[in-house]
Short mmCIF file of C-alpha atoms in Angstrom, two decimals:
data_model
loop_
_atom_site.label_atom_id
_atom_site.label_comp_id
_atom_site.label_asym_id
_atom_site.label_seq_id
_atom_site.Cartn_x
_atom_site.Cartn_y
_atom_site.Cartn_z
CA ALA Q 1 -42.31 -8.38 42.49
CA GLN Q 2 -41.01 -5.69 40.17
CA SER Q 3 -43.80 -3.30 39.29
CA VAL Q 4 -44.98 0.23 38.60
CA THR Q 5 -47.98 1.46 40.57
CA GLN Q 6 -50.25 4.38 39.82
CA PRO Q 7 -52.65 4.42 42.77
CA ASP Q 8 -55.22 6.75 41.23
CA ILE Q 9 -57.32 5.38 38.37
CA HIS Q 10 -59.24 8.64 37.87
CA ILE Q 11 -58.54 12.20 38.99
CA THR Q 12 -60.75 15.21 38.41
CA VAL Q 13 -59.42 18.74 38.83
CA SER Q 14 -60.81 22.18 38.03
CA GLU Q 15 -59.24 24.16 35.25
CA GLY Q 16 -56.53 26.37 36.70
CA ALA Q 17 -56.01 24.15 39.75
CA SER Q 18 -52.77 22.35 40.48
CA LEU Q 19 -52.25 18.68 39.69
CA GLU Q 20 -50.20 15.85 41.13
CA LEU Q 21 -50.26 12.32 39.71
CA ARG Q 22 -48.60 9.64 41.78
CA CYS Q 23 -46.23 6.92 40.65
CA ASN Q 24 -44.34 4.36 42.73
CA TYR Q 25 -41.98 1.68 41.50
CA SER Q 26 -40.62 -1.49 43.02
CA TYR Q 27 -37.18 -2.37 41.64
CA GLY Q 28 -33.93 -3.25 43.34
CA ALA Q 29 -31.93 -0.70 41.39
CA THR Q 30 -33.41 2.69 40.51
CA PRO Q 31 -34.76 2.35 36.99
CA TYR Q 32 -34.93 5.03 34.33
CA LEU Q 33 -38.22 6.87 34.82
CA PHE Q 34 -40.70 8.31 32.33
CA TRP Q 35 -44.10 9.93 32.10
CA TYR Q 36 -46.18 9.56 28.93
CA VAL Q 37 -49.55 11.06 27.97
CA GLN Q 38 -52.15 9.45 25.74
CA SER Q 39 -55.15 11.21 24.24
CA PRO Q 40 -58.14 9.02 23.28
CA GLY Q 41 -57.32 6.69 20.39
CA GLN Q 42 -53.81 8.08 20.07
CA GLY Q 43 -50.28 6.87 20.64
CA LEU Q 44 -48.10 7.87 23.57
CA GLN Q 45 -46.25 11.16 23.85
CA LEU Q 46 -43.26 11.53 26.16
CA LEU Q 47 -43.72 14.29 28.75
CA LEU Q 48 -40.43 13.94 30.62
CA LYS Q 49 -37.75 11.51 31.71
CA TYR Q 50 -35.28 10.98 34.54
CA PHE Q 51 -32.02 9.09 34.24
CA SER Q 52 -29.84 10.70 36.93
CA GLY Q 53 -28.83 14.04 38.40
CA ASP Q 54 -31.21 16.80 39.48
CA THR Q 55 -34.24 15.13 41.02
CA LEU Q 56 -36.67 17.76 39.72
CA VAL Q 57 -37.11 17.44 35.98
CA GLN Q 58 -38.94 19.73 33.62
CA GLY Q 59 -40.93 18.45 30.70
CA ILE Q 60 -43.14 19.65 27.91
CA LYS Q 61 -46.51 21.38 28.29
CA GLY Q 62 -45.53 22.86 31.67
CA PHE Q 63 -45.21 19.51 33.46
CA GLU Q 64 -42.53 18.62 35.98
CA ALA Q 65 -41.76 15.54 38.04
CA GLU Q 66 -39.78 14.91 41.19
CA PHE Q 67 -37.79 11.75 41.85
CA LYS Q 68 -37.66 10.70 45.50
CA ARG Q 69 -35.37 7.74 46.04
CA SER Q 70 -36.43 7.22 49.67
CA GLN Q 71 -40.06 6.85 48.61
CA SER Q 72 -39.41 5.05 45.29
CA SER Q 73 -41.64 7.68 43.72
CA PHE Q 74 -41.71 9.81 40.60
CA ASN Q 75 -44.77 12.05 40.87
CA LEU Q 76 -45.92 14.27 38.03
CA ARG Q 77 -47.05 17.83 38.75
CA LYS Q 78 -48.46 20.84 36.97
CA PRO Q 79 -49.13 24.19 38.69
CA SER Q 80 -52.19 25.13 36.62
CA VAL Q 81 -54.19 22.63 34.59
CA HIS Q 82 -55.72 23.50 31.21
CA TRP Q 83 -58.76 21.80 29.71
CA SER Q 84 -56.50 20.40 26.97
CA ASP Q 85 -54.60 18.40 29.62
CA ALA Q 86 -57.51 15.96 29.91
CA ALA Q 87 -56.02 12.61 28.86
CA GLU Q 88 -54.59 9.41 30.31
CA TYR Q 89 -51.16 9.58 31.92
CA PHE Q 90 -48.79 6.67 32.22
CA CYS Q 91 -45.75 6.32 34.41
CA ALA Q 92 -43.17 3.93 32.97
CA VAL Q 93 -39.72 2.58 33.82
CA VAL Q 94 -36.82 0.95 32.02
CA PRO Q 95 -35.27 -1.61 34.39
CA VAL Q 96 -31.56 -0.88 34.30
CA MET Q 97 -30.38 -4.38 35.17
CA GLU Q 98 -31.82 -5.92 32.00
CA TYR Q 99 -30.38 -6.02 28.51
CA GLY Q 100 -32.42 -3.83 26.20
CA ASN Q 101 -34.69 -0.93 26.99
CA LYS Q 102 -38.20 -2.32 27.34
CA LEU Q 103 -40.67 -0.03 29.06
CA VAL Q 104 -42.76 -1.31 31.96
CA PHE Q 105 -45.92 0.77 32.38
CA GLY Q 106 -48.25 1.50 35.23
CA ALA Q 107 -52.00 1.06 34.73
CA GLY Q 108 -52.49 4.74 34.01
CA THR Q 109 -54.41 7.65 35.55
CA ILE Q 110 -57.28 9.26 33.66
CA LEU Q 111 -57.34 13.01 34.18
CA ARG Q 112 -60.62 14.86 33.84
CA VAL Q 113 -60.65 18.66 33.84
CA LYS Q 114 -63.81 20.49 34.83
CA SER Q 115 -64.48 24.08 33.88
CA ASP R 1 -39.23 13.86 9.96
CA ALA R 2 -42.24 11.54 9.63
CA GLY R 3 -41.89 10.02 13.07
CA VAL R 4 -42.99 6.46 13.78
CA THR R 5 -45.64 5.21 11.37
CA GLN R 6 -47.84 2.13 11.66
CA SER R 7 -50.16 0.36 9.26
CA PRO R 8 -52.97 -0.38 9.05
CA THR R 9 -54.82 1.99 11.37
CA HIS R 10 -57.65 -0.42 12.05
CA LEU R 11 -58.12 -4.11 11.39
CA ILE R 12 -60.96 -6.56 11.95
CA LYS R 13 -60.27 -10.30 11.98
CA THR R 14 -62.07 -13.43 13.10
CA ARG R 15 -60.89 -16.01 15.60
CA GLY R 16 -58.26 -18.38 14.25
CA GLN R 17 -57.03 -16.04 11.55
CA GLN R 18 -53.55 -14.58 11.28
CA VAL R 19 -52.59 -10.91 11.17
CA THR R 20 -49.51 -8.85 10.26
CA LEU R 21 -48.95 -5.34 11.56
CA ARG R 22 -46.25 -3.04 10.22
CA CYS R 23 -44.07 -0.32 11.70
CA SER R 24 -41.59 2.15 10.25
CA PRO R 25 -39.26 3.69 12.83
CA LYS R 26 -38.29 7.31 13.23
CA SER R 27 -35.34 8.30 11.07
CA GLY R 28 -32.03 7.40 12.75
CA HIS R 29 -33.56 4.82 15.10
CA ASP R 30 -32.35 1.21 14.98
CA THR R 31 -34.48 -0.43 17.68
CA VAL R 32 -38.16 -1.28 17.43
CA SER R 33 -40.40 -2.41 20.28
CA TRP R 34 -43.98 -3.66 20.20
CA TYR R 35 -46.58 -3.23 22.93
CA GLN R 36 -50.14 -4.46 23.38
CA GLN R 37 -52.61 -2.14 25.08
CA ALA R 38 -55.92 -3.73 26.02
CA LEU R 39 -58.86 -1.46 26.74
CA GLY R 40 -58.45 0.34 30.05
CA GLN R 41 -54.93 -0.97 30.68
CA GLY R 42 -51.38 0.21 30.34
CA PRO R 43 -49.26 -1.00 27.42
CA GLN R 44 -47.67 -4.44 27.86
CA PHE R 45 -44.29 -5.18 26.29
CA ILE R 46 -44.37 -7.88 23.61
CA PHE R 47 -40.81 -7.87 22.22
CA GLN R 48 -37.99 -5.71 20.97
CA TYR R 49 -35.85 -5.98 17.84
CA TYR R 50 -32.34 -4.69 17.37
CA GLU R 51 -30.02 -5.48 14.46
CA GLU R 52 -32.70 -7.77 13.01
CA GLU R 53 -32.67 -9.98 16.13
CA GLU R 54 -35.18 -10.31 18.95
CA ARG R 55 -33.37 -8.74 21.90
CA GLN R 56 -36.02 -8.90 24.62
CA ARG R 57 -39.34 -10.66 24.92
CA GLY R 58 -42.24 -10.13 27.27
CA ASN R 59 -44.68 -12.69 28.61
CA PHE R 60 -46.50 -13.43 25.35
CA PRO R 61 -47.08 -16.84 23.72
CA ASP R 62 -45.26 -18.03 20.62
CA ARG R 63 -48.31 -17.08 18.56
CA PHE R 64 -46.78 -13.61 18.65
CA SER R 65 -43.75 -13.32 16.41
CA GLY R 66 -41.90 -10.55 14.70
CA HIS R 67 -39.30 -9.53 12.26
CA GLN R 68 -37.00 -6.57 11.65
CA PHE R 69 -35.78 -5.72 8.19
CA PRO R 70 -32.40 -4.24 7.17
CA ASN R 71 -34.01 -0.77 6.91
CA TYR R 72 -35.07 -1.18 10.60
CA SER R 73 -38.78 -1.43 9.83
CA SER R 74 -40.59 -4.20 11.63
CA GLU R 75 -43.57 -6.53 11.48
CA LEU R 76 -45.63 -8.09 14.23
CA ASN R 77 -47.39 -11.35 13.36
CA VAL R 78 -50.09 -12.95 15.44
CA ASN R 79 -51.31 -16.46 14.56
CA ALA R 80 -54.48 -18.27 15.64
CA LEU R 81 -56.16 -15.10 16.82
CA LEU R 82 -58.18 -15.18 20.03
CA LEU R 83 -60.86 -12.77 21.17
CA GLY R 84 -58.46 -11.63 23.87
CA ASP R 85 -56.00 -10.41 21.25
CA SER R 86 -58.30 -7.45 20.57
CA ALA R 87 -56.26 -4.40 21.54
CA LEU R 88 -54.32 -1.37 20.40
CA TYR R 89 -50.90 -2.46 19.18
CA LEU R 90 -48.24 0.17 19.61
CA CYS R 91 -44.85 0.30 17.96
CA ALA R 92 -42.02 2.36 19.43
CA SER R 93 -38.60 3.15 18.02
CA SER R 94 -35.42 4.31 19.70
CA ASN R 95 -31.66 4.65 19.50
CA SER R 96 -31.28 5.19 23.23
CA TYR R 97 -33.44 4.75 26.33
CA GLU R 98 -36.03 7.22 25.04
CA GLN R 99 -38.74 5.57 22.95
CA PHE R 100 -41.01 7.30 20.44
CA PHE R 101 -44.41 5.79 19.79
CA GLY R 102 -46.51 5.48 16.68
CA PRO R 103 -50.28 6.05 16.63
CA GLY R 104 -51.02 2.35 16.93
CA THR R 105 -53.08 -0.26 15.09
CA ARG R 106 -56.49 -1.07 16.55
CA LEU R 107 -57.11 -4.84 16.13
CA THR R 108 -60.59 -6.22 16.68
CA VAL R 109 -61.06 -9.99 16.77
CA LEU R 110 -64.63 -11.23 16.30
#
């Protein structure tokens, strides 16, 4: 079945430590890939996106993500986490074989930052 | 640029009632999508409107309906509310594959 999987429900990292959030997708054709962040009670903010080309993409707030076709993955990384990064992170895809641009989201990963 | 706006911010209804949520897209955007986000879950796609027509629909019952106006703003209507309809309803607008989200409407059904 077509799906987006975020294996980690919660992740806790120390401030200043590096971060990697995992995302895997299951689609026949490589979809368009996105990472969004959501602070409590807020809407979603786009961190970065991948359509094609360079497999390492840079986003806002110092985040980057790497697309690996062989692993059907699009993992989000940050070299040094700040306390303000505590939020919920969603990986999402737009299936390219469908008309329209609906987003299909993973279940999310809650990031906690300890000082 | 005001971005995507939604109204109301919060809403409390009882079972069986009907509700209408509103969304104004970001300037220059012609496509509006609606998502339902239950507590502790990722957003689920309800439907998408483009040129005043429903272009895509997710796995939601007919109790969920919508409309897009000539100025691209949109409404989401839910009839015969159930307790399970309690959620954050997010609107997103776009003119490409990148979608911009509003702050959402928190609906509580008692």
